[in-house]
Short mmCIF file of C-alpha atoms in Angstrom, two decimals:
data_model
loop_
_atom_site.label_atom_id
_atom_site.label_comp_id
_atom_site.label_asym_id
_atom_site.label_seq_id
_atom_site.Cartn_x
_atom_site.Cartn_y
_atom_site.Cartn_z
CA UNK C 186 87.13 95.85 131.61
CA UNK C 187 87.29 93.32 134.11
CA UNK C 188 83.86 91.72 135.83
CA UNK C 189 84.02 89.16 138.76
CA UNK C 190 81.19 86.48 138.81
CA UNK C 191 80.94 85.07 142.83
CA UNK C 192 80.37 81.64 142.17
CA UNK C 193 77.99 81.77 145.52
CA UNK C 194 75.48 83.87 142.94
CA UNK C 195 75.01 81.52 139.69
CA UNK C 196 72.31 79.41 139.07
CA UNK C 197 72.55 75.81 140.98
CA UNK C 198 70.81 72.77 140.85
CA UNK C 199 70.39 69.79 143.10
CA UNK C 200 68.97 66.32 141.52
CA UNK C 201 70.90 64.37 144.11
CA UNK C 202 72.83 62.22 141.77
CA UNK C 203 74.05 65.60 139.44
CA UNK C 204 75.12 69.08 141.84
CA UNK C 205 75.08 71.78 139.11
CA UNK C 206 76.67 75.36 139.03
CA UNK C 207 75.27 77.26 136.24
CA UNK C 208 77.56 80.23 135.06
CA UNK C 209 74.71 81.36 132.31
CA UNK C 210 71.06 80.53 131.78
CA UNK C 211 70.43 76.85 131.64
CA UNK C 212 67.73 74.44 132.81
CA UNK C 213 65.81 75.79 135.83
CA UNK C 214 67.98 78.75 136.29
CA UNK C 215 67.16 81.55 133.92
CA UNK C 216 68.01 85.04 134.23
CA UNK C 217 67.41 87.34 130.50
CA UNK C 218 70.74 89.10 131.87
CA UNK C 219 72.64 86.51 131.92
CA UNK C 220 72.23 84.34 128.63
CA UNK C 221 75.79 84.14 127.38
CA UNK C 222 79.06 86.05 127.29
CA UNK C 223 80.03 86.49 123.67
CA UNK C 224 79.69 82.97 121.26
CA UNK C 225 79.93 81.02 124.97
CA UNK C 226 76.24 79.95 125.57
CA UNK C 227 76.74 77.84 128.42
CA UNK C 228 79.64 76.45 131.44
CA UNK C 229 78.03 74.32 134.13
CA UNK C 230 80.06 72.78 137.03
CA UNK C 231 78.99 69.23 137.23
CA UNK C 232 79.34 67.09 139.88
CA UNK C 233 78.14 63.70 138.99
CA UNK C 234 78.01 60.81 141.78
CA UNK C 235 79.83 57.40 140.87
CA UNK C 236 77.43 55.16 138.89
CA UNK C 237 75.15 57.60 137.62
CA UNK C 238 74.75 60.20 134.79
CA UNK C 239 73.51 61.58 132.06
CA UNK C 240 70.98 59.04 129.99
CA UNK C 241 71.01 59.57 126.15
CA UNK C 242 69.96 62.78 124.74
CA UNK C 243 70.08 65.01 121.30
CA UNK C 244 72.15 68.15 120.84
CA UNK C 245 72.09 70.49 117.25
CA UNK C 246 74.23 72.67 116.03
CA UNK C 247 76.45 73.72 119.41
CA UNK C 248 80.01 73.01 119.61
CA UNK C 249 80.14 71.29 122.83
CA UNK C 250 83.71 70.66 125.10
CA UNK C 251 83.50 68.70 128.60
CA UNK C 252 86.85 69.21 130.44
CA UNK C 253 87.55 66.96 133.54
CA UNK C 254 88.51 68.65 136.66
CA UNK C 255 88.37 65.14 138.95
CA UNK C 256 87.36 61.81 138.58
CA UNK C 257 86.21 60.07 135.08
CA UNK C 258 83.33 60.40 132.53
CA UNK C 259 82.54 57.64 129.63
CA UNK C 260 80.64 59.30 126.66
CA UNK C 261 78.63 57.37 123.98
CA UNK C 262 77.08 58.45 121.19
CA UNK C 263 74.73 57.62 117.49
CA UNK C 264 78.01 57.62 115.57
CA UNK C 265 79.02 54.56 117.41
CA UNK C 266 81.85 56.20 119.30
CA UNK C 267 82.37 55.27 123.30
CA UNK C 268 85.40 56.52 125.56
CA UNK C 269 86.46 57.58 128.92
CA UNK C 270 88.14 60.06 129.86
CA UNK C 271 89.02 61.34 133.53
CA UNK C 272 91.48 64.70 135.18
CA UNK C 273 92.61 67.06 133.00
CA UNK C 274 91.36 65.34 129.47
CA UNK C 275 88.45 66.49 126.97
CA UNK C 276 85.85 65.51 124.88
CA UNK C 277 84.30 67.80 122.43
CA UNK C 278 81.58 66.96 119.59
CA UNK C 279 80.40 69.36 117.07
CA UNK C 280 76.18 68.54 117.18
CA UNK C 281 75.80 70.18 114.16
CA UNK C 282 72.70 68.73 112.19
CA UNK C 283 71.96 66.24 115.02
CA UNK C 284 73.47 63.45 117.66
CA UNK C 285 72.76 61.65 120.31
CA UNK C 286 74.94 61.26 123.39
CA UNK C 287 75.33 59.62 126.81
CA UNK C 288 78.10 60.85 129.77
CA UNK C 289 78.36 58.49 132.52
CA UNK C 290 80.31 58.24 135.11
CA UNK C 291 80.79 54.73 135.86
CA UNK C 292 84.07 55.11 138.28
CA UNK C 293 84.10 54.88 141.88
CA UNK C 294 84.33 58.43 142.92
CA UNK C 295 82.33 61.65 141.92
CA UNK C 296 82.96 62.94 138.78
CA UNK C 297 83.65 67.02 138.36
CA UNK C 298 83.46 68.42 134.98
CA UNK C 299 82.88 71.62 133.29
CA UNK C 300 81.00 71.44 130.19
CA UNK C 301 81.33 73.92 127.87
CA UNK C 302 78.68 75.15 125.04
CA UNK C 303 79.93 77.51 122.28
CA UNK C 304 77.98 78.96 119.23
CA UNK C 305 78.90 77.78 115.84
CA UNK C 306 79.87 79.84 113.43
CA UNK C 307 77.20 78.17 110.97
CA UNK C 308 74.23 76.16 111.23
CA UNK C 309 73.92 72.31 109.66
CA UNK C 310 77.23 71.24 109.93
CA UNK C 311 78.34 67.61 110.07
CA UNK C 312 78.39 66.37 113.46
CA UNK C 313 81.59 65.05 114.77
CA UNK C 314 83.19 63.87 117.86
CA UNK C 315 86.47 63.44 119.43
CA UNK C 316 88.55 63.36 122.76
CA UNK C 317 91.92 63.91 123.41
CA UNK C 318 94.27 63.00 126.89
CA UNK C 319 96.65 66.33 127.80
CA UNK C 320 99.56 65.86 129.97
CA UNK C 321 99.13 67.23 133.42
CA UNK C 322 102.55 68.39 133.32
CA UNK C 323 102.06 70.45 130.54
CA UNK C 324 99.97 72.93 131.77
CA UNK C 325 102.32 73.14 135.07
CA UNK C 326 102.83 77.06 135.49
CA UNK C 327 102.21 78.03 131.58
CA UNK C 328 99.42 77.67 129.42
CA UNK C 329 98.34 74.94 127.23
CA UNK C 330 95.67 75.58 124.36
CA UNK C 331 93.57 73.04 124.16
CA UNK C 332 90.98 74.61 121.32
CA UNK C 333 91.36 76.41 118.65
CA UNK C 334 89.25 77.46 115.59
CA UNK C 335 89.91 75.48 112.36
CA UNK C 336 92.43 77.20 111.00
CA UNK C 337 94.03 77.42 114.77
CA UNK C 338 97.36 75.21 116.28
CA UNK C 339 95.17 73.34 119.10
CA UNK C 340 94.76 69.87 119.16
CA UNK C 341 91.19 70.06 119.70
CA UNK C 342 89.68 72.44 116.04
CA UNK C 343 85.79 73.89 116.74
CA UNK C 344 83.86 75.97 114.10
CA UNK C 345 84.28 79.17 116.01
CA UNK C 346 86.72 81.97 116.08
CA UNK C 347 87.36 80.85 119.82
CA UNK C 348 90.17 79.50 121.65
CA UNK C 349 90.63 77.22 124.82
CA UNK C 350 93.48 77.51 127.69
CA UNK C 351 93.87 75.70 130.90
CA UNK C 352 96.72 76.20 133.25
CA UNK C 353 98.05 74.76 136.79
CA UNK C 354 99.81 77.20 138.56
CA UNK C 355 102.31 76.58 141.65
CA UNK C 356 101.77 78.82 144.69
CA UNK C 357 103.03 82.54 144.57
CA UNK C 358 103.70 82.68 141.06
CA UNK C 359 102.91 84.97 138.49
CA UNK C 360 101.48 84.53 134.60
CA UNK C 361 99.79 86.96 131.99
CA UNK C 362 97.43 86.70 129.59
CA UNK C 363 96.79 88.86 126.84
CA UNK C 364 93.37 89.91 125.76
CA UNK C 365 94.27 91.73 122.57
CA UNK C 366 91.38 95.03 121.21
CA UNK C 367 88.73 93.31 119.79
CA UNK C 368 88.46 90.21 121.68
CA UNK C 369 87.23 89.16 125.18
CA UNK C 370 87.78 85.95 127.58
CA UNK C 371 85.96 84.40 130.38
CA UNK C 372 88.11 82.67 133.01
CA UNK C 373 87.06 80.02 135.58
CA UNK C 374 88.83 79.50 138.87
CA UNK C 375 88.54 75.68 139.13
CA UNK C 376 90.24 74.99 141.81
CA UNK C 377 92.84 77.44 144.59
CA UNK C 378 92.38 80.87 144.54
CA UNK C 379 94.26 83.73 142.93
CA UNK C 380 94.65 87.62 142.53
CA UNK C 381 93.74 88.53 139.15
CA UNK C 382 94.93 92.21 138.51
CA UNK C 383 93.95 92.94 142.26
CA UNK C 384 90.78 91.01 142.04
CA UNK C 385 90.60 87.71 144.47
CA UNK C 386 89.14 84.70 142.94
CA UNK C 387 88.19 81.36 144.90
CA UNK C 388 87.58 77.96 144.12
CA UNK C 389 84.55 78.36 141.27
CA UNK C 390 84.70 81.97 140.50
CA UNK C 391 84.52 83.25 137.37
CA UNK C 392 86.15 86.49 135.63
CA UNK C 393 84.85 88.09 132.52
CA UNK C 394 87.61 90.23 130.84
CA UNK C 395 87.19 92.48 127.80
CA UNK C 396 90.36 94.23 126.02
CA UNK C 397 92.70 94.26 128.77
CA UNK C 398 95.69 92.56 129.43
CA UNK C 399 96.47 90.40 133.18
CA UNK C 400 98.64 89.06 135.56
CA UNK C 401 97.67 86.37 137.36
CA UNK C 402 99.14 85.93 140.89
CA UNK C 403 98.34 82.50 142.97
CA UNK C 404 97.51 82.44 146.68
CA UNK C 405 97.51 79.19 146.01
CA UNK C 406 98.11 76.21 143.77
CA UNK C 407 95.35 77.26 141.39
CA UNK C 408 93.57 75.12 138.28
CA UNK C 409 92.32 77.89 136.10
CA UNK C 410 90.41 77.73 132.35
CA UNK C 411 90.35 80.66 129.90
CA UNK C 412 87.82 81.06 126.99
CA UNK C 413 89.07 83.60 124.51
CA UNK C 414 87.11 84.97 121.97
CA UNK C 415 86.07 87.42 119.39
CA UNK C 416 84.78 90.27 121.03
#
């Protein structure tokens, strides 16, 4: 089953210094329909002007991953930590029992980055925080997990049975992705557009897939992210 989300019909919010495009419920945009897809609770495509951002605030027990499309963002947090990342890196933080955090963006051009919430597999679990810098080149016209569940290969471990892809694909070429009985995945067009098993996606659309296999063919040089999950 295959499901096409027109980016032109999510949830959006303007506060001036933060453009929002909410793919689920979140903040003023609430829809009982259209809470979550699976264990993913929440994407929102952020657009955060230079110099501004997100003051601190608490988060409990979501496993949390922000993945920059453009641009840079500096997170703090309680535990001390404080880093910045910018294009094609990620943070991620397990919130468990409680933390505080703070993403700025305290470069010189807007910030775009998707942030990612995904249900835990258990409540009260230590929090915990990390970040990790990909090589653009290695997600050049194949995919490169970048989460996993614990037990998984991915640099980036979350307490879900979930896993994380991004890819970068050249112009008129082709790639599949397997989405085996039993699971599901939910992919974002960041950036290009591309035929996915007939179905045109542009710059922001979304695709929910559920036990079915597809070939991905660019229109043009596309920036695409795949959630996989349990079913």
């Amino acid at each position: 089953m295959l499901r096409k989300l027109d980016s032109k019909n999510m949830g959006r919010s303007d506060l001036g210094w933060l453009q929002s495009i909410f793919h689920f419920s979140f903040s003023t945009y609430y829809n009982k329909d259209n809470m979550n897809f699976g264990v993913l609770r929440v994407i929102n495509d952020d657009l955060v002007k230079a110099n501004t951002g997100f003051e601190t605030h608490p988060h409990k027990d979501m496993e949390i991953i922000s993945y920059i499309a453009d641009g840079e963002l500096t997170h703090g947090d309680s535990m001390g930590n404080k880093n910045t990342i910018s294009r094609g890196h990620v943070q991620y933080m397990s919130a468990g029992t409680g933390i505080y955090h703070s993403e700025h963006n305290l470069g010189e051009t807007t910030s775009r980055f998707l942030q990612i919430w995904i249900l835990p597999n258990e409540k009260g679990l230590k929090p915990n925080y990390g970040d990790y810098r990909f090589e653009w080149e290695d997600r050049k016209n194949k995919w490169l997990q970048i989460v996993s569940s614990i037990d998984g290969d991915a640099p980036i471990k979350i307490y879900q049975d979930a896993n994380i892809y991004v890819l970068e694909l050249d112009e008129d070429k082709e790639i599949d992705f397997k989405v085996n009985e039993g699971r599901q995945a939910y992919l974002v067009q960041i950036e290009g557009s591309a035929e996915i098993n007939d179905i045109l996606l542009n710059n922001r659309d979304a695709l929910e897939i559920v036990e079915e296999d597809i070939i991905i063919k660019s229109r043009e040089k596309s920036h695409i992210i795949m959630i996989e999950m349990k079913k």
